Every structure is written in structure tokens, then in C-alpha cells.
Amino acid sequence: MRVAKRLTEQKGVLQAAALMGTEKNKSLLAEIGVAGKEISMATPNDLILAVKAENQQVIEEVLGNIDRWLQPPPDRAKTIPLRTLEEAIARLPQANLAVVSVPGQYAAREAQKALAHGLNVFLFSDHVPIEEEMSLKRYARDHGLIVMGPDCGTAIIGGIGIGFANAVRRGPIGVIGASGTGIQEFTTLVHRAGSGISHALGTGSRDLFAAIGGISFLSALEALESDHQTQVIAIIAKPPDPLVLANLRPRISRCPKPVVACFLGLPSKEFLAHVPGQIARTLDEAATLAVQLATGKTPPSFNIEPSALPVLIRRERAGMNPEQKYLRGIFAGGTFCYQAQQILKEAGILGYANAPLEGNKRLPDSHRSIEHTLIDMGADEFTAGRPHPMIDSRLRFERLLAEGQDPEVAVMLLDFILGFNAAPNPAGDLVPAIAGAKQEAQKRGGYLSVVASVCGTEEDPQNLKEQIKLLKETGAVVFPSSAQATQFCALLLASGKKRG
Amino acid sequence: MGNKLDDLLENGPVAINIGVQDFMENLKIQGSDVLQVDWAPPAVDDAEMLELLDKLL
């Protein structure tokens, strides 16, 4: 990941990827037009470094430096490395958690070893076969352990963030989440509403699928029920398989603590009628409800004052050309892309996406937007061999500039995710692209509205206030949550229709 | 049942990190006790052989 980032940062490098030579990775590279004899000959034990540059000289420079970049930093090289889990356990016998982020095809093996040594597992790796997930989770359940994952981005345990997590206050609200950015948004909103988080346990994105049946979900529920700090339990997930829900329902209904359920993705009324606990439609609603239940008080609103919205809409609309009518949502967080599609659909706005919610169309080419388009830049087609957009803004930067060239774009919707392990300056990374896209619109005699949300807290390493300030200085309208930013975009588009 | 997960919630994470080194560093920054395993892909890329090796070692 570090090498890939370093490569993309080199002057003159247009695209770069660093990944192991597995068949899956090779086909992902082929999809983005990177192929050749050396690549087809690579084995899973080879590292493929693919670089597309402005000229041969840049390639020569990269090749000249690559051995040095692959060396560990000097401070790390000094310590004697631990080669195996067993060596680490011998040094840290009180260990109670393994954090596993090795490539998917090796991840289950490492996770199983950790479980066999009595460690809970946070499994960040994705591309783990579902049969292996099932076997790991069954083993964990039978031995009083949990597997958070695979594809688990976020957890918070006793105030310690694991993976992509924010610095949030400790408090009475426990979370079970199948979505990393969903957990991040929920926990930061709870923090901003003055309350806090006891623990947030990730389950992995497939835990509520029929094949798994919610094994980690149930372990998490049981643990949060008996946890003294936790007074309210929030569930953040896409709608589960109906059979899984039917099985979980009586169990959730028996929960002695209040439950708030947020199943993103427009679940049907029939579905919602079967969900026990209080229902929240968005992450914002879930946070407000959970804080209300935990404190007995309505939390101070983290919404922008509604009376301020018409003024903002007029301001953002004023300079637009009549042909500017489309929204482009360019997301780092997959859940934000999903939630935005839900909110826009409710507002009657349908379009294209690379991971479409029912009602929207799949983009034929993820790299080219059509009409209203919402893009999850963390999807496989963008992250093969490259760091996730939460770590490296390069691809989002380029996409913003490309969207800026389209005279029909009226508004750009962006998310910025702060916290541990995220980029040190996510807003700062994209500010030049925002400014560039706005300038392009201005040159055409129009105005590009950029609407953003920042997920984070002032205790995060990036500092929430500073990030918001940077975005506002570039002329972006900044909202405290992705749901509100999306709702504002819907209002802005509707106002254009009325006018047109 | 549930005791090891309960222990984790009760005592906070004491972690062994296998993979992305930044995860270890950020756990350390937050005051968590953590060790890094310097993981490398197994030299043998054959699931059956690996299983045998795991049993032997």
C-alpha cells in the first residue's frame, strides 16, 4: 500500500498499481488495460508493480528507486521482526485480538490460527471465500470468540479504534455494524450529539447473508447485552436476508436493552414491520434515536438550521447555466454512496451508479458518468493494486477534474472521512481539484456547486474543524453528515427543475 | 461461551497485528498494547500442503 502510494505521488506518473500476481489481481489489471507477458507469467508469490507514466524517463526514475522504496524504514529494520503469530503470542501472552489484513487468499488461514490460540479476530481482508468465512465464524461461536469480518473496516473496543475508526467519546451506546463507514458516521454523529460509544463491533458485510445467518451479529448482540457500559444497542446494516431476519427477530425482541435498527437501502414496509426495535431510515436518524434512548433527552441537533437552506439554495443556483442539471456523487465511503442513492430515490431522483441500489441503473463503464451518477470509488475496479480512496485521494482528484469538464454537471457531492488510518489531509488533497472544477464551470459562464460532508471529530488526527475550514474556503457547502449533504443536493436539483 | 469476547470488551484490545503496519501504529498511538507480525506469503502456494505444514509445525 505504501509503495503504491509512493508510486502515484511521483511526478509524471499517471497511474500506478502494486499487487500480488494472483489470477484475480491479473484479471483486475487487465480490466484497466494493464496486461503483458511479464504479468501473465507472474505467480501469487510475485509482486506486480505497474506504472503508466508521461514518458520513458519517468519509468526509468521509478525503476531506479524501486528497490529502495521496497525496503522497510530504518527504525523498523532495527528491531527483530516477529515472523509468526506464535512468536508474537509468546511475547504478548495476554493478547486477546488478532487484527488480520493479509491478502484474501491467505487471510482465513491466519484468522483460523488466531482463533485456535484463543484470540478474537478483526478480519480486514476481503475476497475471503464465503465457505471459509462460515467455517471461521462457526469455530469462533463454538469457542466463545468473535470474527469481525471478513471485509470489516471498523471497530471500536473500549475507546480504542481498530482499522478505520474515529476518536469518539466513550459512552452508553453499543453498535453492531456490517458497514465500516456506516459505523464511522454513526459513532461520530453520536459523539457530536454529546453522547458516546461503549463498543462498536463490525460483523463484516456478508454476516447477515443467508449463507452465514448472522453468526457474528448474534455473538456481538450477546456481548453487548451483558456489557455493563452499554445501555442502548444500535444496528447498522443493509437489509438482511428475509430468512435471517426471521431467525434473528425473536432474539432481538428478547434483548433487555433498547435497540435502534438502521437497515440502509429502502427496505419495504413489510420488511420494516418485522424489524424489532426502533427503526431509523438514515444514519443521522439512528444516531439521534440512540442518543435520545440513552440520555432520555433530545440531543442538540447536528442539522444545519432549516431556515438557512433557501438562502443557500438560491446562492448555489444563482450562477448556473440552464444546461447544468446533473448530480455527480464521487464517494470514498461505499455506505455513503448507498445511503445517497436511497435518499435521492425517495426524492424521486434516479440515475446511474457503479453499485446501484434497486431503481438505479448500473454504469456501463465506471470511469464515465452518465446523467445523475453516484460512484463508490472504493469499489474493486478502482482499488485493484491501489490504496483505498480513504487513504489516497489521487483517483478521486482525477475524477473530480474530469467531471468538471462536463457542462451539464450542476452539483458535485463529496464525502470526507477522517480518523485513524485515513489520509492525513483528505480535504486538503482534493481542494485543488474542487477549485479546478469550479474554475472550469466559471470559464463556461456557469457555476459548479460542490456539496460536502465531513465524517470525523475534533479529536481525530486530521481535526474536523480544520478540514471543514479548508473546504469552505474553496467554496464548498459543508454539511455535518452525508445524509444532510445529499438531502441538500436533492433540494438544489428540485429548485433547478422548478426554475427550468 | 462468550467469555473471550466478554474479556475483550471488559479489558480492551491487546492485539497482534498481521498485515498493514499502519493498523499497528494507530493502535499504539491510542495506547493499546500491540505487536506486529512481519507477515510474508507462504513459500508454498498449495492449500493441501499448507494444511499439512500447519499440522506438522
Coordinates of C-alpha atoms in Angstrom, one line a residue:
Chain A
M1 CA 0.0 0.0 0.0
R2 CA 2.8 2.4 0.9
V3 CA 4.7 1.6 -2.3
A4 CA 1.6 2.1 -4.4
K5 CA 1.0 5.4 -2.8
R6 CA 4.7 6.4 -3.2
L7 CA 4.5 5.5 -6.9
T8 CA 1.4 7.5 -7.6
E9 CA 3.0 10.5 -5.9
Q10 CA 5.9 10.6 -8.3
K11 CA 5.9 13.5 -10.7
G12 CA 4.9 12.3 -14.2
V13 CA 3.3 9.1 -13.0
L14 CA -0.2 8.9 -14.5
Q15 CA -1.4 5.6 -12.9
A16 CA 0.3 3.0 -10.7
A17 CA -0.6 -0.2 -9.0
A18 CA 1.2 -2.6 -6.7
L19 CA -0.3 -6.0 -6.2
M20 CA 0.5 -9.7 -5.9
G21 CA 0.3 -11.8 -9.0
T22 CA -2.9 -13.8 -8.2
E23 CA -5.2 -14.7 -11.1
K24 CA -7.9 -12.3 -9.7
N25 CA -5.4 -9.4 -9.5
K26 CA -4.2 -10.1 -13.0
S27 CA -7.7 -10.0 -14.4
L28 CA -8.4 -6.8 -12.5
L29 CA -5.3 -5.3 -14.1
A30 CA -6.5 -6.5 -17.5
E31 CA -9.8 -4.7 -16.9
I32 CA -8.0 -1.4 -16.5
G33 CA -5.9 -2.1 -19.6
V34 CA -2.7 -3.3 -18.0
A35 CA -1.5 -6.6 -19.5
G36 CA 1.6 -8.2 -20.9
K37 CA 3.8 -11.2 -21.0
E38 CA 5.5 -10.5 -17.6
I39 CA 2.1 -10.0 -15.9
S40 CA 0.7 -13.2 -17.3
M41 CA 3.8 -15.1 -16.1
A42 CA 3.6 -13.7 -12.6
T43 CA 2.7 -16.1 -9.7
P44 CA 0.9 -15.3 -6.4
N45 CA 4.4 -15.0 -4.9
D46 CA 5.4 -12.2 -7.3
L47 CA 4.7 -8.6 -6.7
I48 CA 3.5 -6.8 -9.8
L49 CA 4.3 -3.1 -10.0
A50 CA 2.5 -1.5 -12.9
V51 CA 3.2 2.1 -13.8
K52 CA 1.8 4.3 -16.6
A53 CA 3.9 7.5 -16.9
E54 CA 4.1 10.6 -19.1
N55 CA 7.4 9.3 -20.7
Q56 CA 10.1 6.7 -20.5
Q57 CA 12.3 8.9 -18.3
V58 CA 9.8 8.8 -15.5
I59 CA 9.6 5.0 -15.8
E60 CA 13.5 4.8 -15.6
E61 CA 13.4 7.0 -12.5
V62 CA 10.8 4.8 -10.8
L63 CA 12.8 1.7 -11.7
G64 CA 15.9 3.3 -10.3
N65 CA 14.3 3.9 -7.0
I66 CA 12.0 0.9 -6.6
D67 CA 14.4 -1.3 -4.6
R68 CA 15.0 1.5 -2.1
W69 CA 11.2 2.1 -1.7
L70 CA 10.6 -1.6 -1.0
Q71 CA 13.0 -1.6 2.0
P72 CA 11.4 -1.1 5.4
P73 CA 12.0 2.3 7.1
P74 CA 15.3 2.3 9.1
D75 CA 13.6 2.4 12.5
R76 CA 11.7 -0.8 11.6
A77 CA 14.7 -2.6 10.2
K78 CA 16.5 -2.2 13.6
T79 CA 14.0 -4.3 15.6
I80 CA 14.0 -8.0 15.3
P81 CA 10.8 -8.8 13.4
L82 CA 8.3 -11.4 14.6
R83 CA 7.7 -13.8 11.8
T84 CA 4.8 -15.8 13.1
L85 CA 1.7 -15.4 15.2
E86 CA 3.1 -18.0 17.7
E87 CA 6.2 -15.9 18.2
A88 CA 4.0 -12.8 18.9
I89 CA 1.8 -14.7 21.4
A90 CA 4.9 -15.9 23.2
R91 CA 5.9 -12.2 23.6
L92 CA 2.4 -11.0 24.4
P93 CA 0.6 -13.9 26.1
Q94 CA -2.3 -11.6 27.3
A95 CA -3.2 -10.9 23.7
N96 CA -7.0 -11.1 23.1
L97 CA -7.3 -9.9 19.5
A98 CA -5.7 -10.6 16.1
V99 CA -6.0 -7.8 13.5
V100 CA -5.6 -9.6 10.1
S101 CA -5.2 -7.6 6.9
V102 CA -3.2 -10.0 4.7
P103 CA -4.4 -10.7 1.1
G104 CA -7.7 -12.5 1.0
Q105 CA -6.4 -15.9 -0.1
Y106 CA -4.2 -16.2 3.0
A107 CA -6.5 -14.4 5.4
A108 CA -8.6 -17.4 6.6
R109 CA -5.5 -19.4 7.4
E110 CA -4.1 -16.6 9.6
A111 CA -7.5 -16.0 11.2
Q112 CA -8.0 -19.7 11.9
K113 CA -4.6 -19.9 13.6
A114 CA -5.5 -16.9 15.8
L115 CA -8.9 -18.4 16.8
A116 CA -7.1 -21.7 17.6
H117 CA -4.9 -19.7 20.0
G118 CA -8.0 -18.2 21.7
L119 CA -7.8 -14.8 20.0
N120 CA -10.8 -12.8 18.7
V121 CA -10.3 -11.7 15.2
F122 CA -10.7 -8.4 13.4
L123 CA -10.5 -9.5 9.7
F124 CA -10.0 -6.5 7.5
S125 CA -9.1 -8.6 4.4
D126 CA -11.7 -9.0 1.7
H127 CA -12.0 -11.7 -1.0
V128 CA -12.2 -14.4 1.6
P129 CA -14.4 -17.3 0.2
I130 CA -17.8 -17.4 2.0
E131 CA -17.3 -21.1 2.9
E132 CA -14.1 -20.1 4.8
E133 CA -16.0 -17.3 6.5
M134 CA -18.7 -19.7 7.6
S135 CA -16.1 -22.2 9.0
L136 CA -14.2 -19.4 10.9
K137 CA -17.4 -18.0 12.4
R138 CA -18.7 -21.4 13.5
Y139 CA -15.4 -22.2 15.1
A140 CA -15.4 -18.7 16.8
R141 CA -19.0 -19.1 18.1
D142 CA -18.3 -22.6 19.5
H143 CA -15.3 -21.2 21.4
G144 CA -16.7 -18.0 22.8
L145 CA -14.9 -15.8 20.3
I146 CA -15.9 -13.4 17.5
V147 CA -14.7 -12.9 14.0
M148 CA -15.3 -9.3 12.9
G149 CA -15.2 -9.6 9.2
P150 CA -14.1 -10.5 6.6
D151 CA -14.2 -7.1 4.9
C152 CA -14.5 -5.4 8.3
G153 CA -13.2 -1.8 8.1
T154 CA -14.0 -0.5 11.5
A155 CA -14.4 -1.4 15.2
I156 CA -14.1 0.5 18.5
I157 CA -13.4 -1.5 21.6
G158 CA -13.3 0.2 25.0
G159 CA -12.4 3.5 23.3
I160 CA -9.7 2.1 21.0
G161 CA -10.4 2.4 17.3
I162 CA -9.4 -0.6 15.1
G163 CA -8.9 -0.1 11.4
F164 CA -10.6 3.0 10.0
A165 CA -12.2 4.4 13.2
N166 CA -12.6 7.9 14.7
A167 CA -11.7 9.3 18.1
V168 CA -15.0 9.3 19.8
R169 CA -16.1 9.8 23.4
R170 CA -16.8 6.7 25.4
G171 CA -20.4 6.3 26.4
P172 CA -23.6 4.2 26.7
I173 CA -24.2 3.3 23.1
G174 CA -23.1 0.0 21.7
V175 CA -23.0 -0.6 17.9
I176 CA -23.2 -3.7 15.8
G177 CA -22.4 -2.8 12.2
A178 CA -22.0 -4.6 8.9
S179 CA -20.5 -1.4 7.3
G180 CA -17.3 0.3 8.2
T181 CA -18.2 3.8 7.0
G182 CA -21.7 3.3 8.4
I183 CA -20.1 2.7 11.8
Q184 CA -17.8 5.7 11.4
E185 CA -20.7 8.1 10.5
F186 CA -22.9 6.8 13.3
T187 CA -20.3 7.0 16.0
T188 CA -19.1 10.4 15.0
L189 CA -22.7 11.8 15.0
V190 CA -23.3 10.3 18.4
H191 CA -20.1 12.0 19.6
R192 CA -21.1 15.3 18.0
A193 CA -24.5 15.0 19.7
G194 CA -22.8 14.9 23.1
S195 CA -23.0 11.2 23.9
G196 CA -20.5 8.3 23.3
I197 CA -19.8 4.8 22.3
S198 CA -19.2 1.8 24.6
H199 CA -18.1 -0.6 21.8
A200 CA -18.7 -0.8 18.1
L201 CA -18.4 -4.3 16.7
G202 CA -18.1 -4.9 13.0
T203 CA -19.5 -8.1 11.6
G204 CA -18.3 -8.0 8.0
S205 CA -20.5 -7.2 5.1
R206 CA -21.8 -10.7 4.5
D207 CA -22.7 -11.7 8.0
L208 CA -26.5 -11.2 7.5
F209 CA -26.4 -13.2 4.2
A210 CA -28.3 -16.5 4.3
A211 CA -25.1 -18.5 4.0
I212 CA -23.7 -17.1 7.3
G213 CA -27.0 -16.4 9.1
G214 CA -25.7 -13.6 11.4
I215 CA -23.3 -15.6 13.5
S216 CA -21.1 -12.7 14.4
F217 CA -24.1 -10.5 14.8
L218 CA -25.5 -12.8 17.4
S219 CA -22.2 -13.0 19.3
A220 CA -21.9 -9.2 19.2
L221 CA -25.5 -8.8 20.5
E222 CA -25.0 -11.2 23.3
A223 CA -21.7 -9.5 24.3
L224 CA -23.3 -6.0 24.2
E225 CA -26.3 -7.2 26.2
S226 CA -24.0 -8.4 29.1
D227 CA -21.7 -5.4 28.8
H228 CA -22.2 -3.1 31.8
Q229 CA -21.4 0.1 29.9
T230 CA -23.8 -0.5 27.0
Q231 CA -27.3 0.8 27.6
V232 CA -28.6 1.1 24.1
I233 CA -27.7 -1.1 21.1
A234 CA -27.7 0.3 17.5
I235 CA -27.7 -2.0 14.4
I236 CA -26.2 -0.5 11.2
A237 CA -26.5 -2.8 8.1
K238 CA -28.1 -3.3 4.7
P239 CA -31.4 -5.3 5.0
P240 CA -30.6 -8.8 5.9
D241 CA -31.8 -11.9 4.1
P242 CA -35.5 -12.3 5.0
L243 CA -34.9 -15.8 6.5
V244 CA -32.0 -14.5 8.5
L245 CA -34.2 -11.6 9.8
A246 CA -37.0 -14.1 10.7
N247 CA -34.5 -16.1 12.7
L248 CA -32.9 -13.0 14.4
R249 CA -36.2 -11.3 15.1
P250 CA -37.2 -13.2 18.3
R251 CA -33.6 -13.0 19.6
I252 CA -33.5 -9.2 19.1
S253 CA -37.0 -8.8 20.6
R254 CA -35.7 -10.5 23.7
C255 CA -32.9 -8.0 24.1
P256 CA -33.3 -6.4 27.5
K257 CA -31.8 -3.2 26.2
P258 CA -33.4 -0.7 23.8
V259 CA -32.5 -1.4 20.1
V260 CA -32.2 1.1 17.2
A261 CA -32.1 -0.6 13.8
C262 CA -30.9 1.2 10.7
F263 CA -31.2 -1.0 7.6
L264 CA -30.0 1.1 4.7
G265 CA -31.3 0.6 1.2
L266 CA -35.0 1.4 1.2
P267 CA -36.3 -1.8 2.8
S268 CA -40.0 -2.4 2.1
K269 CA -42.8 -1.6 4.6
E270 CA -43.5 -5.3 5.0
F271 CA -39.8 -5.8 5.9
L272 CA -39.8 -2.9 8.4
A273 CA -42.9 -4.2 10.1
H274 CA -40.9 -7.3 11.0
V275 CA -37.9 -5.5 12.4
P276 CA -37.9 -5.3 16.2
G277 CA -36.7 -2.2 17.9
Q278 CA -36.9 1.4 16.8
I279 CA -36.4 2.0 13.1
A280 CA -34.1 4.6 11.7
R281 CA -34.1 5.4 7.9
T282 CA -30.7 7.1 7.8
L283 CA -27.5 7.1 9.9
D284 CA -28.5 10.6 11.2
E285 CA -31.8 9.3 12.5
A286 CA -30.2 6.3 14.1
A287 CA -27.7 8.5 16.0
T288 CA -30.4 10.9 17.2
L289 CA -32.7 8.0 18.3
A290 CA -29.9 6.2 20.1
V291 CA -28.8 9.3 21.9
Q292 CA -32.4 10.0 22.9
L293 CA -32.8 6.5 24.3
A294 CA -29.5 6.6 26.1
T295 CA -29.9 10.0 27.7
G296 CA -33.7 10.5 27.9
K297 CA -33.2 13.8 26.1
T298 CA -33.4 15.0 22.6
P299 CA -29.8 15.7 21.6
P300 CA -28.8 19.1 20.3
S301 CA -29.5 19.0 16.6
F302 CA -26.5 18.5 14.3
N303 CA -28.5 19.7 11.4
I304 CA -28.0 22.9 9.6
E305 CA -30.7 25.4 10.6
P306 CA -33.6 24.7 8.1
S307 CA -34.3 28.4 7.7
A308 CA -30.8 28.8 6.3
L309 CA -31.4 26.3 3.4
P310 CA -33.4 28.5 1.0
V311 CA -30.7 31.2 1.1
L312 CA -28.0 28.6 0.5
I313 CA -30.0 27.1 -2.4
R314 CA -30.5 30.5 -4.0
R315 CA -26.8 31.2 -3.7
E316 CA -25.7 27.9 -5.2
R317 CA -28.3 28.1 -8.0
A318 CA -27.7 31.8 -8.9
G319 CA -24.7 31.4 -11.3
M320 CA -25.7 28.1 -13.0
N321 CA -26.3 27.8 -16.7
P322 CA -29.7 26.2 -17.8
E323 CA -27.9 23.1 -19.1
Q324 CA -26.4 22.4 -15.7
K325 CA -28.8 19.8 -14.4
Y326 CA -27.0 16.7 -13.2
L327 CA -25.5 15.5 -9.9
R328 CA -22.2 13.6 -9.6
G329 CA -21.6 11.9 -6.3
I330 CA -17.9 10.9 -6.0
F331 CA -17.6 8.9 -2.8
A332 CA -14.8 7.4 -0.8
G333 CA -17.3 5.6 1.5
G334 CA -19.4 2.9 0.0
T335 CA -22.1 3.2 2.5
F336 CA -22.4 7.0 1.8
C337 CA -22.9 6.1 -1.9
Y338 CA -25.6 3.6 -0.9
Q339 CA -27.3 6.0 1.5
A340 CA -27.2 8.8 -1.0
Q341 CA -29.0 6.6 -3.6
Q342 CA -31.6 5.8 -1.0
I343 CA -32.3 9.5 -0.1
L344 CA -32.3 10.6 -3.8
K345 CA -34.6 7.8 -4.8
E346 CA -37.0 8.9 -2.0
A347 CA -36.8 12.4 -3.5
G348 CA -37.6 11.0 -7.0
I349 CA -34.1 11.3 -8.4
L350 CA -32.8 8.2 -10.2
G351 CA -29.7 7.8 -12.1
Y352 CA -26.6 5.6 -12.5
A353 CA -24.2 4.0 -10.1
N354 CA -21.3 1.5 -10.2
A355 CA -23.0 -0.2 -7.3
P356 CA -26.7 0.6 -8.0
L357 CA -29.5 0.4 -5.5
E358 CA -32.7 -1.0 -6.9
G359 CA -34.2 1.6 -9.3
N360 CA -30.9 2.9 -10.4
K361 CA -29.0 1.7 -13.5
R362 CA -25.5 0.2 -13.5
L363 CA -23.0 2.4 -15.3
P364 CA -21.7 0.5 -18.3
D365 CA -18.2 2.0 -17.6
S366 CA -17.5 3.0 -14.0
H367 CA -15.0 5.6 -15.3
R368 CA -17.6 7.6 -17.3
S369 CA -20.6 9.2 -15.6
I370 CA -24.0 9.5 -17.3
E371 CA -26.7 12.0 -16.2
H372 CA -27.1 11.7 -12.4
T373 CA -24.2 9.4 -11.4
L374 CA -23.1 8.2 -7.9
I375 CA -19.7 6.4 -7.8
D376 CA -18.2 4.4 -5.0
M377 CA -14.5 5.0 -5.6
G378 CA -13.7 2.3 -3.1
A379 CA -15.1 -0.4 -5.4
D380 CA -12.8 -3.2 -6.8
E381 CA -12.5 -1.6 -10.2
F382 CA -10.8 1.4 -8.7
T383 CA -8.8 -0.2 -5.9
A384 CA -7.1 -3.1 -7.6
G385 CA -3.5 -2.7 -6.5
R386 CA -4.1 0.8 -5.4
P387 CA -4.8 2.3 -1.9
H388 CA -8.4 2.9 -1.0
P389 CA -9.6 6.5 -1.6
M390 CA -9.8 7.0 2.1
I391 CA -6.0 6.7 2.1
D392 CA -5.1 8.1 -1.2
S393 CA -7.2 10.8 -3.0
R394 CA -5.4 10.6 -6.3
L395 CA -8.2 8.8 -8.3
R396 CA -10.9 10.9 -6.8
F397 CA -8.8 14.0 -7.6
E398 CA -8.7 13.0 -11.3
R399 CA -12.4 12.1 -11.4
L400 CA -13.3 15.5 -10.0
L401 CA -11.4 17.2 -12.7
A402 CA -12.9 15.0 -15.3
E403 CA -16.5 15.7 -14.0
G404 CA -15.6 19.4 -14.0
Q405 CA -15.2 19.2 -17.8
D406 CA -18.9 18.2 -18.3
P407 CA -21.0 21.4 -18.9
E408 CA -24.2 19.5 -17.7
V409 CA -23.0 19.0 -14.2
A410 CA -24.7 21.2 -11.7
V411 CA -23.6 19.8 -8.4
M412 CA -20.8 17.6 -7.0
L413 CA -21.5 15.6 -3.8
L414 CA -18.4 14.5 -1.9
D415 CA -17.6 12.8 1.4
F416 CA -14.5 13.2 3.5
I417 CA -13.7 10.6 6.1
L418 CA -11.3 11.4 8.9
G419 CA -10.0 9.1 11.6
F420 CA -7.2 6.7 12.4
N421 CA -5.6 5.2 9.3
A422 CA -7.3 7.6 6.9
A423 CA -5.3 10.1 4.8
P424 CA -3.6 12.8 6.9
N425 CA -5.4 15.7 5.0
P426 CA -8.4 14.4 3.0
A427 CA -9.9 17.8 2.4
G428 CA -6.6 19.4 1.5
D429 CA -5.8 16.7 -1.0
L430 CA -9.0 17.5 -3.0
V431 CA -9.1 21.3 -2.6
P432 CA -7.1 21.9 -5.8
A433 CA -9.4 19.6 -7.8
I434 CA -12.5 21.3 -6.3
A435 CA -11.1 24.7 -7.2
G436 CA -10.1 23.5 -10.7
A437 CA -13.6 22.1 -11.4
K438 CA -15.2 25.2 -10.2
Q439 CA -13.0 27.3 -12.4
E440 CA -13.8 25.2 -15.5
A441 CA -17.5 25.9 -14.9
Q442 CA -16.8 29.6 -14.4
K443 CA -14.9 29.7 -17.8
R444 CA -18.1 28.3 -19.4
G445 CA -20.1 31.1 -17.8
G446 CA -21.7 28.8 -15.2
Y447 CA -21.3 27.8 -11.6
L448 CA -20.5 24.4 -10.1
S449 CA -21.9 23.7 -6.7
V450 CA -19.8 21.5 -4.5
V451 CA -21.6 19.9 -1.6
A452 CA -19.6 18.0 1.0
S453 CA -19.8 16.2 4.3
V454 CA -17.0 15.5 6.7
C455 CA -17.2 12.4 8.9
G456 CA -15.0 12.9 11.9
T457 CA -14.4 14.6 15.3
E458 CA -12.2 17.3 16.6
E459 CA -10.1 14.6 18.4
D460 CA -9.3 12.8 15.1
P461 CA -5.7 13.2 13.9
Q462 CA -6.9 15.3 11.0
N463 CA -9.0 17.7 13.1
L464 CA -12.6 18.2 11.9
K465 CA -12.7 22.0 12.2
E466 CA -9.6 22.4 10.1
Q467 CA -10.9 20.1 7.4
I468 CA -14.3 21.9 7.2
K469 CA -12.5 25.3 7.1
L470 CA -10.4 24.1 4.1
L471 CA -13.5 23.0 2.2
K472 CA -15.4 26.2 2.9
E473 CA -12.5 28.3 1.8
T474 CA -12.7 26.6 -1.6
G475 CA -16.4 27.5 -1.9
A476 CA -17.9 24.1 -0.9
V477 CA -21.1 23.9 1.1
V478 CA -20.3 21.7 4.0
F479 CA -22.8 19.6 6.0
P480 CA -22.3 17.7 9.2
S481 CA -23.4 14.4 7.7
S482 CA -23.6 12.7 4.3
A483 CA -27.4 12.3 4.6
Q484 CA -27.9 16.0 5.0
A485 CA -25.5 16.9 2.2
T486 CA -27.5 14.5 -0.1
Q487 CA -30.8 16.0 1.0
F488 CA -29.4 19.4 0.2
C489 CA -28.4 18.2 -3.3
A490 CA -32.0 16.9 -3.8
L491 CA -33.4 20.3 -2.9
L492 CA -30.9 22.0 -5.1
L493 CA -31.8 19.8 -8.1
A494 CA -35.5 20.3 -7.5
S495 CA -35.1 24.1 -7.4
G496 CA -33.4 23.9 -10.8
K497 CA -36.3 21.9 -12.2
K498 CA -38.8 24.5 -10.9
R499 CA -36.8 27.3 -12.4
G500 CA -36.3 25.5 -15.7
Chain B
M1 CA -19.5 -19.4 26.0
G2 CA -18.9 -15.7 25.1
N3 CA -16.3 -15.4 27.7
K4 CA -13.3 -14.4 25.5
L5 CA -15.3 -11.8 23.6
D6 CA -16.6 -10.5 27.0
D7 CA -12.9 -10.3 28.2
L8 CA -12.1 -8.3 25.1
L9 CA -14.8 -5.8 25.8
E10 CA -14.0 -5.7 29.5
N11 CA -10.2 -5.3 29.2
G12 CA -9.9 -3.6 25.9
P13 CA -7.8 -4.8 22.9
V14 CA -4.3 -6.3 23.4
A15 CA -3.6 -7.0 19.8
I16 CA -1.4 -8.9 17.4
N17 CA -1.4 -7.2 14.0
I18 CA -0.8 -9.4 11.0
G19 CA -0.6 -7.3 7.8
V20 CA -0.9 -3.5 7.3
Q21 CA 1.6 -1.9 9.6
D22 CA -0.4 1.4 9.9
F23 CA -3.0 -0.5 11.9
M24 CA -0.4 -1.4 14.5
E25 CA 0.9 2.1 14.6
N26 CA -2.5 3.6 15.1
L27 CA -3.3 1.1 17.9
K28 CA -0.1 2.1 19.6
I29 CA -0.9 5.8 19.3
Q30 CA -4.2 5.2 21.1
G31 CA -2.3 3.5 23.9
S32 CA -3.1 -0.1 23.1
D33 CA -0.7 -2.9 23.7
V34 CA 0.1 -4.3 20.2
L35 CA 2.7 -6.4 18.4
Q36 CA 3.4 -6.6 14.7
V37 CA 3.9 -9.9 12.9
D38 CA 6.1 -9.4 9.9
W39 CA 4.0 -11.5 7.6
A40 CA 5.1 -12.8 4.3
P41 CA 3.1 -15.0 1.9
P42 CA 3.9 -18.7 2.4
A43 CA 6.5 -20.0 0.1
V44 CA 4.3 -22.9 -0.8
D45 CA 1.1 -21.9 -2.6
D46 CA -0.8 -25.1 -2.2
A47 CA -3.7 -25.3 0.3
E48 CA -3.3 -29.0 1.0
M49 CA 0.5 -28.7 1.5
L50 CA -0.1 -25.7 3.8
E51 CA -2.6 -27.6 5.9
L52 CA -0.1 -30.4 6.3
L53 CA 2.7 -28.0 7.3
D54 CA 0.4 -26.3 9.8
K55 CA -0.3 -29.7 11.4
L56 CA 3.4 -30.5 11.5
L57 CA 4.7 -27.2 12.9

